[in-house]
Coordinates of C-alpha atoms and ligand atoms in Angstrom, one line a residue:
Chain O
M1 CA -12.4 -19.6 19.4
E2 CA -10.6 -22.4 17.6
T3 CA -11.3 -23.1 13.9
G4 CA -12.6 -26.6 14.5
Q5 CA -15.0 -25.2 17.1
L6 CA -16.5 -22.4 15.1
S7 CA -20.2 -23.0 14.4
L8 CA -22.5 -21.3 11.8
A9 CA -24.1 -19.5 14.8
D10 CA -20.6 -18.0 15.6
I11 CA -20.3 -16.7 12.1
D12 CA -23.9 -15.3 12.1
A13 CA -23.1 -13.5 15.3
L14 CA -20.2 -11.6 13.8
I15 CA -22.6 -9.0 12.5
D16 CA -25.7 -7.7 14.2
D17 CA -27.6 -6.5 11.1
R18 CA -31.1 -5.3 11.9
P19 CA -32.2 -2.8 9.3
Q20 CA -35.7 -2.7 10.7
D21 CA -34.2 -1.3 14.0
G22 CA -31.6 0.9 12.3
A23 CA -28.9 -1.2 13.8
F24 CA -25.6 -2.4 12.2
R25 CA -22.9 -3.7 14.5
V26 CA -19.7 -5.6 13.9
S27 CA -18.3 -8.0 16.5
R28 CA -14.9 -7.1 17.8
A29 CA -13.9 -10.7 17.2
A30 CA -13.7 -9.9 13.5
V31 CA -10.3 -8.4 13.8
R32 CA -9.1 -10.2 16.8
E33 CA -9.5 -14.0 16.5
E34 CA -7.1 -16.3 14.7
A35 CA -9.9 -18.8 14.1
I36 CA -11.7 -16.1 12.0
F37 CA -8.4 -15.3 10.3
D38 CA -8.0 -18.9 9.2
L39 CA -11.5 -19.0 7.8
E40 CA -10.8 -15.7 6.0
M41 CA -7.7 -17.1 4.4
R42 CA -9.3 -20.3 3.2
H43 CA -12.7 -19.1 2.2
I44 CA -12.1 -15.5 1.0
F45 CA -8.4 -15.1 0.0
E46 CA -7.9 -18.6 -1.3
S47 CA -11.4 -19.2 -2.7
S48 CA -12.5 -16.0 -4.5
W49 CA -11.1 -13.4 -6.8
V50 CA -8.0 -11.7 -5.3
F51 CA -6.2 -8.7 -6.9
L52 CA -2.8 -9.5 -8.3
G53 CA -1.5 -6.4 -10.0
L54 CA -1.6 -4.5 -13.3
A55 CA -1.0 -5.7 -16.8
C56 CA 1.2 -2.6 -17.3
Q57 CA 3.7 -4.1 -14.8
I58 CA 4.5 -6.8 -17.3
P59 CA 4.3 -5.1 -20.7
N60 CA 6.7 -7.3 -22.6
P61 CA 6.8 -11.1 -23.4
H62 CA 8.4 -13.1 -20.5
D63 CA 8.0 -10.2 -18.1
F64 CA 6.8 -11.4 -14.7
F65 CA 6.1 -10.4 -11.1
T66 CA 5.5 -12.6 -8.1
T67 CA 2.9 -12.2 -5.4
R68 CA 0.7 -14.3 -3.2
I69 CA -3.0 -15.3 -3.3
G70 CA -3.7 -15.8 0.4
H71 CA -0.7 -17.8 1.7
Q72 CA 0.0 -19.2 -1.8
P73 CA 3.0 -17.8 -3.8
V74 CA 2.1 -17.3 -7.5
I75 CA 3.8 -16.0 -10.6
V76 CA 2.1 -13.6 -12.9
S77 CA 3.8 -13.9 -16.3
R78 CA 3.4 -12.7 -19.9
D79 CA 4.2 -15.7 -22.0
G80 CA 6.1 -15.7 -25.3
A81 CA 2.9 -15.1 -27.3
G82 CA 2.0 -12.1 -25.1
R83 CA -0.8 -13.8 -23.1
I84 CA -0.9 -13.1 -19.4
R85 CA -1.0 -16.1 -17.1
C86 CA -0.9 -16.8 -13.5
F87 CA 0.5 -20.1 -12.1
I88 CA 1.4 -21.5 -8.7
N89 CA 5.0 -20.7 -7.7
S90 CA 5.7 -24.2 -6.4
C91 CA 7.6 -26.9 -8.3
R92 CA 5.5 -29.9 -9.5
H93 CA 8.4 -32.2 -8.4
R94 CA 8.5 -31.7 -4.6
G95 CA 7.0 -28.2 -4.2
A96 CA 10.0 -25.8 -3.9
M97 CA 9.3 -22.2 -4.8
V98 CA 10.6 -21.8 -8.3
C99 CA 10.9 -18.0 -8.6
H100 CA 12.4 -15.9 -5.9
R101 CA 12.5 -12.5 -7.6
A102 CA 9.8 -9.9 -7.1
A103 CA 9.7 -9.0 -10.8
G104 CA 11.8 -9.3 -13.9
N105 CA 12.0 -10.8 -17.4
A106 CA 12.7 -14.5 -17.8
K107 CA 12.0 -17.0 -20.6
R108 CA 12.7 -19.9 -18.2
H109 CA 12.2 -20.4 -14.5
A110 CA 14.4 -23.2 -13.2
C111 CA 13.8 -25.0 -9.9
Q112 CA 17.1 -24.9 -8.0
Y113 CA 16.5 -28.2 -6.1
H114 CA 16.4 -31.0 -8.8
G115 CA 16.6 -28.7 -11.8
W116 CA 13.2 -29.0 -13.5
V117 CA 12.7 -26.1 -15.9
Y118 CA 9.5 -24.2 -16.7
D119 CA 8.9 -21.6 -19.5
S120 CA 7.1 -18.3 -19.2
S121 CA 3.8 -19.9 -19.9
G122 CA 4.3 -22.3 -16.9
A123 CA 4.9 -25.3 -19.1
C124 CA 7.5 -27.8 -17.9
V125 CA 10.2 -27.9 -20.6
D126 CA 12.8 -30.1 -18.8
V127 CA 12.5 -32.8 -16.3
K128 CA 16.2 -33.2 -15.6
D129 CA 17.6 -36.6 -16.8
E130 CA 14.1 -37.7 -17.7
K131 CA 15.3 -40.4 -20.1
Q132 CA 17.5 -42.1 -17.5
G133 CA 14.8 -41.7 -14.8
A134 CA 13.2 -45.1 -15.3
Y135 CA 9.8 -43.4 -15.2
T136 CA 6.6 -45.4 -15.6
Q137 CA 3.9 -44.4 -18.1
A138 CA 1.8 -43.2 -15.2
F139 CA 4.3 -40.4 -14.5
L140 CA 4.9 -39.6 -18.2
S141 CA 1.3 -39.1 -18.9
E142 CA 0.9 -36.4 -16.2
D143 CA 1.1 -32.7 -16.9
H144 CA 4.3 -31.4 -15.2
G145 CA 3.6 -27.7 -15.8
L146 CA 3.2 -25.2 -13.0
A147 CA -0.4 -25.3 -12.0
Q148 CA -2.4 -22.6 -13.7
V149 CA -4.5 -20.3 -11.7
R150 CA -7.7 -18.8 -13.1
L151 CA -6.9 -15.3 -14.3
G152 CA -9.4 -12.4 -14.6
D153 CA -8.3 -9.3 -16.5
Y154 CA -10.5 -6.2 -16.5
R155 CA -8.8 -3.6 -18.6
G156 CA -5.4 -4.5 -17.2
F157 CA -6.5 -5.0 -13.6
L158 CA -5.5 -8.6 -13.0
F159 CA -7.2 -10.9 -10.5
G160 CA -6.6 -14.6 -9.7
A161 CA -8.7 -17.3 -8.0
L162 CA -7.2 -20.5 -6.6
N163 CA -8.6 -23.9 -6.7
H164 CA -9.2 -25.2 -3.2
D165 CA -8.4 -28.8 -2.2
G166 CA -8.0 -29.5 -5.9
R167 CA -11.6 -28.4 -6.6
P168 CA -12.3 -25.4 -8.8
H169 CA -14.6 -22.8 -7.1
D170 CA -17.3 -21.5 -9.3
V171 CA -16.2 -17.8 -9.2
P172 CA -18.2 -15.6 -11.5
A173 CA -16.6 -13.9 -14.5
I174 CA -14.4 -11.1 -13.4
E175 CA -16.7 -8.5 -15.0
D176 CA -19.6 -9.9 -12.9
H177 CA -17.6 -10.0 -9.8
L178 CA -16.7 -6.3 -10.2
G179 CA -20.1 -5.2 -11.3
D180 CA -20.5 -1.4 -11.6
V181 CA -17.4 -0.7 -9.6
R182 CA -15.8 -1.1 -13.0
M183 CA -16.9 2.5 -13.8
M184 CA -14.7 3.6 -10.9
L185 CA -11.8 1.6 -12.3
D186 CA -12.4 3.2 -15.7
L187 CA -11.9 6.6 -14.1
I188 CA -8.3 5.5 -13.2
V189 CA -7.3 3.8 -16.4
D190 CA -8.9 6.4 -18.8
Q191 CA -7.0 9.4 -17.5
S192 CA -4.6 9.1 -20.4
P193 CA -5.5 7.7 -23.9
E194 CA -2.3 5.6 -23.5
G195 CA -3.5 4.1 -20.2
L196 CA -1.8 3.7 -16.8
E197 CA 1.8 3.1 -15.7
V198 CA 3.5 2.4 -12.4
V199 CA 6.1 4.9 -11.2
P200 CA 9.3 3.0 -10.6
G201 CA 9.8 2.1 -7.0
V202 CA 7.8 0.0 -4.6
V203 CA 7.2 0.5 -0.9
R204 CA 6.5 -2.4 1.4
Y205 CA 5.7 -2.2 5.1
T206 CA 3.8 -4.1 7.8
Y207 CA 1.7 -3.0 10.6
D208 CA 0.6 -4.9 13.8
G209 CA -3.1 -5.0 13.1
N210 CA -5.8 -6.8 11.1
W211 CA -6.1 -6.4 7.4
K212 CA -9.7 -5.1 7.7
L213 CA -8.4 -2.0 9.6
Q214 CA -6.7 -0.9 6.4
L215 CA -9.8 -2.0 4.4
E216 CA -11.9 0.3 6.5
N217 CA -9.5 3.2 6.8
G218 CA -9.4 3.6 3.0
T219 CA -13.0 4.6 2.8
D220 CA -13.2 6.3 6.2
P221 CA -13.7 10.0 5.9
Y222 CA -14.5 10.3 9.6
H223 CA -10.9 9.9 10.8
F224 CA -9.4 12.6 8.6
T225 CA -9.6 15.7 10.7
S226 CA -8.6 14.0 14.0
T227 CA -5.9 11.6 12.6
H228 CA -4.2 14.0 10.2
P229 CA -4.1 17.5 11.8
S230 CA -0.3 17.6 11.7
Y231 CA -0.4 17.1 7.9
M232 CA -3.2 19.7 7.4
Q233 CA -1.2 22.1 9.5
I234 CA 1.8 21.8 7.3
L235 CA -0.3 22.4 4.2
G236 CA -1.9 25.3 5.8
E237 CA 1.4 26.9 6.5
R238 CA 2.6 26.3 3.0
G239 CA -0.5 27.9 1.6
K240 CA 0.1 31.1 3.7
Q241 CA 3.8 31.3 2.5
A242 CA 3.1 30.5 -1.1
A243 CA 3.0 33.3 -3.6
S244 CA -0.5 33.8 -5.0
G245 CA -1.5 31.5 -7.8
G246 CA -1.4 27.7 -8.1
H247 CA -1.7 25.3 -5.3
T248 CA 0.9 22.7 -4.6
S249 CA -1.4 20.4 -2.7
I250 CA -5.0 19.4 -3.3
Y251 CA -5.7 19.9 0.4
Q252 CA -4.9 23.6 0.4
N253 CA -8.1 25.6 0.9
F254 CA -9.5 22.6 2.7
N255 CA -12.7 23.8 4.4
Q256 CA -14.9 21.0 5.7
K257 CA -17.9 23.3 5.7
S258 CA -18.0 23.7 2.0
I259 CA -17.3 20.3 0.6
S260 CA -19.5 17.3 0.6
R261 CA -18.7 13.6 0.7
G262 CA -20.5 10.7 -0.8
A263 CA -20.2 6.9 -0.7
F264 CA -21.3 3.9 -2.6
C265 CA -21.5 0.2 -1.6
F266 CA -21.4 -2.3 -4.4
P267 CA -22.2 -6.0 -4.5
N268 CA -19.5 -8.5 -3.6
G269 CA -17.9 -6.2 -1.0
H270 CA -16.6 -3.4 -3.1
A271 CA -17.0 0.2 -1.9
A272 CA -16.0 3.8 -2.8
I273 CA -16.1 7.2 -1.3
W274 CA -15.9 10.4 -3.3
G275 CA -15.8 14.1 -2.8
E276 CA -15.0 17.4 -4.3
T277 CA -11.3 18.2 -4.3
P278 CA -10.4 21.4 -2.3
S279 CA -7.8 22.6 -4.8
S280 CA -8.2 20.5 -7.9
D281 CA -5.7 22.7 -9.8
A282 CA -3.0 20.9 -7.8
R283 CA -4.1 17.6 -9.5
P284 CA -1.5 16.6 -12.1
I285 CA -4.2 15.9 -14.6
F286 CA -5.7 19.4 -14.2
R287 CA -3.7 20.8 -17.0
R288 CA -5.0 18.1 -19.4
L289 CA -8.6 18.6 -18.5
A290 CA -9.6 19.9 -21.9
E291 CA -8.3 16.8 -23.6
I292 CA -10.0 14.6 -21.0
T293 CA -13.3 16.4 -21.3
Q294 CA -13.2 16.2 -25.1
R295 CA -12.5 12.5 -25.0
L296 CA -14.8 11.3 -22.2
G297 CA -17.3 14.1 -21.6
E298 CA -17.9 16.6 -18.8
A299 CA -19.2 14.1 -16.2
R300 CA -16.2 11.8 -16.3
A301 CA -13.8 14.7 -16.4
K302 CA -15.4 16.1 -13.3
W303 CA -15.3 12.7 -11.5
M304 CA -11.6 12.3 -12.4
L305 CA -10.9 15.5 -10.5
Y306 CA -12.9 14.3 -7.5
T307 CA -11.1 12.7 -4.6
R308 CA -12.0 9.0 -4.9
N309 CA -11.1 6.1 -2.7
L310 CA -12.0 2.7 -3.9
S311 CA -11.9 -0.7 -2.2
I312 CA -12.0 -3.8 -4.3
F313 CA -12.7 -6.6 -1.9
P314 CA -10.8 -8.3 -0.4
N315 CA -7.3 -7.0 -0.9
V316 CA -6.7 -3.8 -2.9
Q317 CA -7.5 -0.1 -2.7
F318 CA -7.0 2.6 -5.2
A319 CA -6.8 6.0 -3.5
E320 CA -6.9 9.1 -5.6
N321 CA -6.5 12.2 -3.5
A322 CA -3.1 13.8 -3.4
A323 CA -1.9 11.4 -6.0
L324 CA -3.0 7.9 -7.1
Q325 CA -2.0 5.0 -5.0
M326 CA -2.5 1.3 -5.5
R327 CA -2.2 -0.5 -2.2
I328 CA -2.4 -4.2 -2.0
W329 CA -2.4 -6.0 1.3
R330 CA -1.7 -9.5 2.4
P331 CA -2.9 -10.7 5.8
L332 CA -0.1 -12.4 7.8
S333 CA -2.1 -13.2 10.9
A334 CA -5.2 -11.8 12.7
G335 CA -2.9 -9.1 14.1
K336 CA -0.3 -8.5 11.3
T337 CA -0.7 -7.3 7.7
E338 CA 1.8 -6.6 4.9
M339 CA 1.3 -3.7 2.6
T340 CA 2.7 -3.4 -0.9
T341 CA 2.2 0.1 -2.3
F342 CA 2.6 1.7 -5.7
C343 CA 2.4 5.2 -7.2
L344 CA 0.3 5.1 -10.4
A345 CA 0.1 7.7 -13.1
P346 CA -1.4 8.2 -16.5
K347 CA 1.1 7.4 -19.2
G348 CA 2.6 10.3 -21.1
E349 CA 2.3 12.8 -18.3
D350 CA 4.7 15.7 -18.7
R351 CA 7.7 15.9 -16.4
A352 CA 6.6 18.8 -14.3
A353 CA 3.2 17.2 -13.5
R354 CA 4.9 13.9 -12.8
A355 CA 7.2 15.5 -10.2
V356 CA 4.3 17.3 -8.5
R357 CA 2.5 13.9 -8.4
I358 CA 5.4 12.1 -6.9
R359 CA 6.1 14.6 -4.2
Q360 CA 2.5 14.7 -3.1
Y361 CA 2.4 10.9 -3.2
E362 CA 5.4 10.5 -1.0
E363 CA 4.2 13.0 1.6
F364 CA 0.7 11.6 1.9
F365 CA 1.0 7.8 1.2
N366 CA 4.4 6.6 2.2
P367 CA 4.9 5.0 5.6
S368 CA 7.8 7.5 5.7
G369 CA 5.4 10.4 4.9
L370 CA 3.3 12.9 6.8
A371 CA -0.1 11.1 7.0
T372 CA 0.1 7.3 6.6
P373 CA 2.2 6.8 9.7
D374 CA -0.6 8.2 11.7
D375 CA -3.1 5.9 10.1
A376 CA -0.9 2.8 10.7
N377 CA -0.5 3.9 14.3
A378 CA -4.2 4.1 14.7
Y379 CA -4.6 0.5 13.3
E380 CA -2.1 -0.7 15.9
D381 CA -4.0 1.1 18.7
C382 CA -7.2 -0.6 17.5
Q383 CA -5.6 -4.0 17.6
A384 CA -3.9 -3.3 20.9
G385 CA -7.2 -2.3 22.6
N386 CA -9.2 -5.2 21.3
V387 CA -7.7 -8.3 22.8
T388 CA -10.5 -10.1 24.7
G389 CA -14.2 -10.8 24.3
A390 CA -15.0 -8.5 27.2
I391 CA -16.9 -6.2 24.8
N392 CA -19.0 -7.8 22.1
F393 CA -19.6 -5.1 19.4
H394 CA -18.0 -2.0 18.1
Q395 CA -20.1 1.2 17.8
G396 CA -18.3 2.3 14.7
Y397 CA -20.6 1.5 11.9
A398 CA -23.6 3.7 12.6
R399 CA -22.8 7.1 11.1
G400 CA -25.0 7.8 8.1
M401 CA -27.6 5.2 8.7
A402 CA -30.4 7.7 8.9
A403 CA -29.4 9.1 5.5
V404 CA -28.3 6.2 3.4
R405 CA -30.6 4.9 0.6
R406 CA -30.8 1.7 -1.3
G407 CA -29.6 1.8 -4.9
G408 CA -28.0 4.6 -6.8
D409 CA -28.4 8.4 -6.4
E410 CA -28.1 11.2 -9.0
H411 CA -24.3 11.1 -8.6
A412 CA -24.1 7.4 -9.4
A413 CA -26.3 8.1 -12.4
E414 CA -23.7 10.5 -13.8
L415 CA -21.4 7.5 -14.3
G416 CA -24.2 5.1 -15.2
M417 CA -23.6 3.1 -12.0
N418 CA -26.2 1.2 -10.0
P419 CA -24.6 0.6 -6.6
S420 CA -26.3 -1.3 -3.7
T421 CA -26.4 1.9 -1.5
S422 CA -25.6 5.5 -1.9
I423 CA -25.2 8.4 0.5
V424 CA -24.1 12.0 0.2
G425 CA -23.8 14.6 2.9
A426 CA -21.6 17.2 4.6
F427 CA -17.9 16.3 5.1
E428 CA -18.5 16.0 8.9
M429 CA -21.1 13.3 8.4
G430 CA -18.2 10.9 8.2
D431 CA -20.3 8.1 6.8
E432 CA -19.9 4.6 8.0
T433 CA -22.6 2.8 6.0
V434 CA -19.9 2.4 3.3
F435 CA -18.7 -0.6 5.3
H436 CA -22.0 -2.4 5.6
E437 CA -22.1 -4.3 2.3
T438 CA -18.5 -5.2 2.7
Y439 CA -19.1 -6.8 6.0
R440 CA -22.2 -8.6 4.7
T441 CA -20.2 -10.1 1.9
W442 CA -17.4 -11.0 4.3
R443 CA -19.8 -12.8 6.6
N444 CA -21.6 -14.6 3.8
L445 CA -18.3 -15.9 2.3
L446 CA -17.2 -17.2 5.7
R447 CA -20.6 -18.8 6.3
E448 CA -20.7 -20.5 2.9
G449 CA -17.1 -21.7 3.4
L450 CA -17.9 -23.1 6.8
E451 CA -21.0 -24.8 5.4
R452 CA -18.8 -26.5 2.8
D453 CA -16.3 -27.5 5.5
L454 CA -19.1 -29.0 7.5
V455 CA -20.4 -31.0 4.6
V456 CA -16.9 -32.3 3.8
G457 CA -16.4 -33.0 7.5
A458 CA -19.7 -35.0 7.7
R459 CA -18.6 -37.1 4.6
T460 CA -15.2 -38.0 6.0
Chain D
M1 CA 44.8 17.9 4.7
S2 CA 45.6 14.3 4.9
G3 CA 43.1 11.6 4.3
A4 CA 43.1 10.8 8.0
D5 CA 42.4 14.4 8.9
I6 CA 39.5 14.6 6.5
T7 CA 38.0 11.4 7.7
G8 CA 38.4 12.6 11.2
I9 CA 36.6 15.9 10.5
A10 CA 33.8 14.0 8.6
A11 CA 33.3 11.4 11.4
R12 CA 33.0 14.2 13.9
V13 CA 30.2 15.9 11.9
L14 CA 28.4 12.6 11.4
N15 CA 28.7 11.7 15.0
E16 CA 27.3 15.1 16.1
E17 CA 24.4 14.6 13.7
A18 CA 23.7 11.2 15.2
R19 CA 23.9 12.6 18.8
A20 CA 21.6 15.4 18.0
L21 CA 19.0 12.9 16.8
D22 CA 19.4 10.6 19.7
E23 CA 19.1 13.5 22.2
Q24 CA 16.0 14.8 20.2
R25 CA 17.7 18.1 19.7
F26 CA 16.0 18.4 16.3
D27 CA 16.6 22.1 15.9
D28 CA 20.3 21.5 16.4
W29 CA 20.1 18.7 13.9
L30 CA 18.4 20.9 11.4
D31 CA 21.0 23.6 12.0
M32 CA 23.6 21.2 10.6
Y33 CA 22.0 21.3 7.2
A34 CA 22.8 23.9 4.5
H35 CA 19.8 26.0 3.5
D36 CA 19.7 24.3 0.1
A37 CA 20.4 20.8 1.4
V38 CA 18.5 17.8 0.0
F39 CA 17.8 14.8 2.3
W40 CA 17.0 11.7 0.1
V41 CA 16.0 8.2 0.9
P42 CA 15.4 6.5 -2.5
A43 CA 13.0 3.5 -2.8
W44 CA 14.0 0.2 -4.2
T45 CA 12.4 -1.3 -7.4
D46 CA 11.2 -4.9 -7.6
E47 CA 14.0 -5.5 -10.0
G48 CA 16.4 -4.9 -7.1
R49 CA 17.7 -1.5 -8.0
L50 CA 17.5 1.8 -6.1
T51 CA 15.6 4.5 -7.8
S52 CA 18.0 7.1 -9.1
D53 CA 15.8 10.0 -10.3
P54 CA 13.5 11.5 -7.8
E55 CA 11.7 13.6 -10.5
T56 CA 10.4 10.5 -12.3
Q57 CA 10.8 7.7 -9.7
L58 CA 9.6 7.1 -6.2
S59 CA 11.5 7.9 -3.1
L60 CA 10.8 7.0 0.5
I61 CA 11.7 10.5 1.6
H62 CA 12.8 13.4 -0.6
C63 CA 13.0 16.6 1.3
T64 CA 14.5 20.0 1.0
R65 CA 15.8 21.6 4.2
A66 CA 12.5 23.6 4.4
Q67 CA 10.6 20.3 4.3
L68 CA 12.8 18.8 7.0
A69 CA 11.9 21.8 9.1
E70 CA 8.2 21.0 8.5
R71 CA 8.9 17.4 9.7
V72 CA 10.5 18.7 12.8
G73 CA 7.6 21.0 13.5
R74 CA 5.2 18.1 13.0
V75 CA 7.0 15.9 15.5
E76 CA 7.4 18.7 18.0
G77 CA 3.8 20.0 17.6
G78 CA 2.4 16.9 19.3
R79 CA -0.4 16.5 16.8
S80 CA 1.0 13.4 15.1
Q81 CA 0.0 10.2 16.9
A82 CA 2.8 8.3 15.1
S83 CA 5.4 10.6 16.5
S84 CA 4.3 10.8 20.2
P85 CA 5.8 9.6 22.3
L86 CA 9.0 9.7 20.2
P87 CA 10.9 6.5 20.1
R88 CA 14.2 6.3 22.0
T89 CA 17.0 5.8 19.4
A90 CA 20.6 4.9 19.1
H91 CA 22.2 6.1 15.8
I92 CA 25.4 4.2 15.2
V93 CA 27.7 5.6 12.5
S94 CA 30.7 3.6 11.3
N95 CA 32.9 2.8 8.3
V96 CA 33.5 6.5 7.6
I97 CA 35.6 7.3 4.6
A98 CA 35.9 10.9 3.4
D99 CA 37.4 12.5 0.3
E100 CA 37.8 16.1 -0.6
I101 CA 36.1 16.3 -4.0
A102 CA 36.5 20.1 -4.3
P103 CA 38.1 22.8 -2.2
G104 CA 35.9 22.9 1.0
V105 CA 33.6 20.0 -0.1
L106 CA 33.9 16.6 1.4
R107 CA 32.1 13.5 0.1
V108 CA 31.7 11.0 3.0
S109 CA 30.5 7.5 2.9
S110 CA 29.4 5.7 6.0
V111 CA 27.3 2.9 7.4
A112 CA 24.4 3.8 9.6
T113 CA 22.7 1.4 12.0
T114 CA 19.7 2.8 13.9
H115 CA 17.9 1.1 16.7
A116 CA 14.5 2.6 17.6
F117 CA 12.5 1.6 20.7
N118 CA 8.8 2.3 20.4
I119 CA 7.8 3.2 23.9
K120 CA 4.1 2.7 23.3
R121 CA 4.5 -0.8 21.9
R122 CA 7.7 -1.8 23.7
T123 CA 9.1 -3.0 20.4
T124 CA 12.5 -2.3 18.8
T125 CA 13.2 -1.9 15.1
T126 CA 16.6 -1.8 13.5
T127 CA 17.4 -0.2 10.1
F128 CA 20.8 -0.3 8.4
A129 CA 21.9 1.8 5.5
L130 CA 24.8 2.9 3.3
V131 CA 24.9 6.7 3.6
E132 CA 26.6 9.4 1.6
H133 CA 27.0 12.9 2.9
D134 CA 28.4 15.9 1.1
L135 CA 29.8 18.4 3.6
A136 CA 30.4 21.9 2.6
R137 CA 32.6 24.4 4.5
E138 CA 30.7 27.6 5.5
D139 CA 32.6 30.0 7.6
E140 CA 34.0 27.9 10.5
R141 CA 31.5 25.0 10.1
W142 CA 31.0 22.0 8.0
L143 CA 27.4 21.9 6.9
I144 CA 25.5 18.9 5.4
A145 CA 24.8 19.9 1.8
R146 CA 23.3 16.6 0.7
K147 CA 22.5 13.3 2.4
T148 CA 21.6 10.1 0.5
F149 CA 20.4 7.3 2.6
R150 CA 20.4 3.9 0.9
L151 CA 18.2 1.9 3.2
Q152 CA 19.3 -1.8 3.0
N153 CA 16.3 -3.4 4.8
D154 CA 13.4 -1.7 3.1
Y155 CA 10.6 -3.8 4.7
I156 CA 9.4 -1.1 7.0
A157 CA 7.9 -1.9 10.4
T158 CA 4.8 0.4 10.4
M159 CA 6.5 3.7 9.8
M160 CA 9.7 5.6 9.2
D161 CA 10.8 9.2 9.7
F162 CA 14.0 11.2 9.8
Y163 CA 14.5 10.3 13.5
T164 CA 14.1 6.5 13.1
I165 CA 16.8 6.1 10.5
Ligands
FES1 S1 11.5 -29.6 -6.1 FE1 11.8 -28.7 -8.0 S2 13.0 -30.0 -9.1 FE2 12.7 -31.1 -7.2
FE2_2 FE1 -5.8 8.5 7.0

């Protein structure tokens, strides 16, 4: 497949979606083909809401961090008046990247090439030697500021959406884009009355596999017992050695017979899985449960102690099991992905709880830990095995199809959510319907994007 | 002891540690650590600093000796797909400087370059780091009481563990 040759029929064929026959299949081309990857970058990552980071990463005026929206470097900055902005990290003069630091505090960002200077709101405050520049009025009447990117801020979760080919896309308001998955974000940010913070230290890694392998894995309960037995064994041994009393890991007492797992699909590709936590007293927030219950009520307190993995399409997951991880990815090619990962915590947590959180985080989530390396290896095995079109479809999206229902269930109702689909069952069910709405959204965005391309192509 | 003697002793210990890892003699490697040893690989912040307090900040690895033993067991148990087959490695230790900071305690700085060949993927990764060991005299042996591994290229290729760095 080459980009120029992809037809709408090719895009339609990426999913075999026949509810009447109980069939849902995803083409193996989805993670393999560079032509698909190019479409994804242009029509998903560079055309719709993409997660940038958290407002609490830039608490003070002139704080900033840099990231990318698709391929495009951007700066997320709090200006002198305290307003958060996102602008393109590319000089208006000839395009050089202006800021080369990952994060910091700066009132000014100076381009090192010809010396244009921008302030923390993105405005150009100095065109070097402008007076002597013999400029015409045409130049002088242009805005020289760094190009602003549309910013969405839901309770400190920051999203950006690029213009494409100079045209604004009509993305919905961020609240509408997120829909009821907001209630799952609330469960993260409301754990402390003071809100969230990022534990200092950032971990970046790459894997040789498609970004959707990470997207799937984050809400994939089916792999847990077969991919992570070495981790479970270590926890089991610790449990035997530990003196009676408190647990040091939420997975102690893990018994797949006694815990259930549920999943929700949301509109616009978002998804979540949830389940009871085997040893919820090992959760750092456990000791603050009374305060949480009083502030938010029993249902929300219960849900905060659940294991919850949340995908916000297309590029971030919040995983709350052993600790709370924010993992942001950036596709580098069809077969390579960059991960940027953060340990999050409620503000004001006491020192002992924080240390428990950090150790559990490192063990489970780090690429230098006891679990994530096995996941990343599995992604690479998937990519390595899927290199030709010899087989058309995966068989990996069928579990749970006989049990899933449209709309919300009684568990969703506890949070006042109305998801697209709901399912709950035994841990061993290993639901895979949680991916369906995500893939439908993905395919629809590619289709709409290609349709726009074809219209533009026909005009030129 | 002269500075040269001390550095010679320290280099010998560090080289033996490297050799044990390269030959996958992980029990021998573990045996070089004191029972209360701490093995620490701090993370970097986006402001360009290494984290300095593992109780309030993130590390890549922060392990007691007991947790290192768990890692060895995990690798040797064959139930971690990321660890089997184990990569072939070459741990290169250089720039060793040692000082006796207390009677029977050496503080050793060195540079570590580690090449790891992933047999499954036929790829090679290289990490390099500034390392600090504290060595403590126990009976006739010098044991590793503390190891801090300042990973200089912290853009990790897929995974990292005690045997790849
Ligand atoms: S490219 Fe930035 S000043 Fe010329
Ligand atoms: Fe996993």
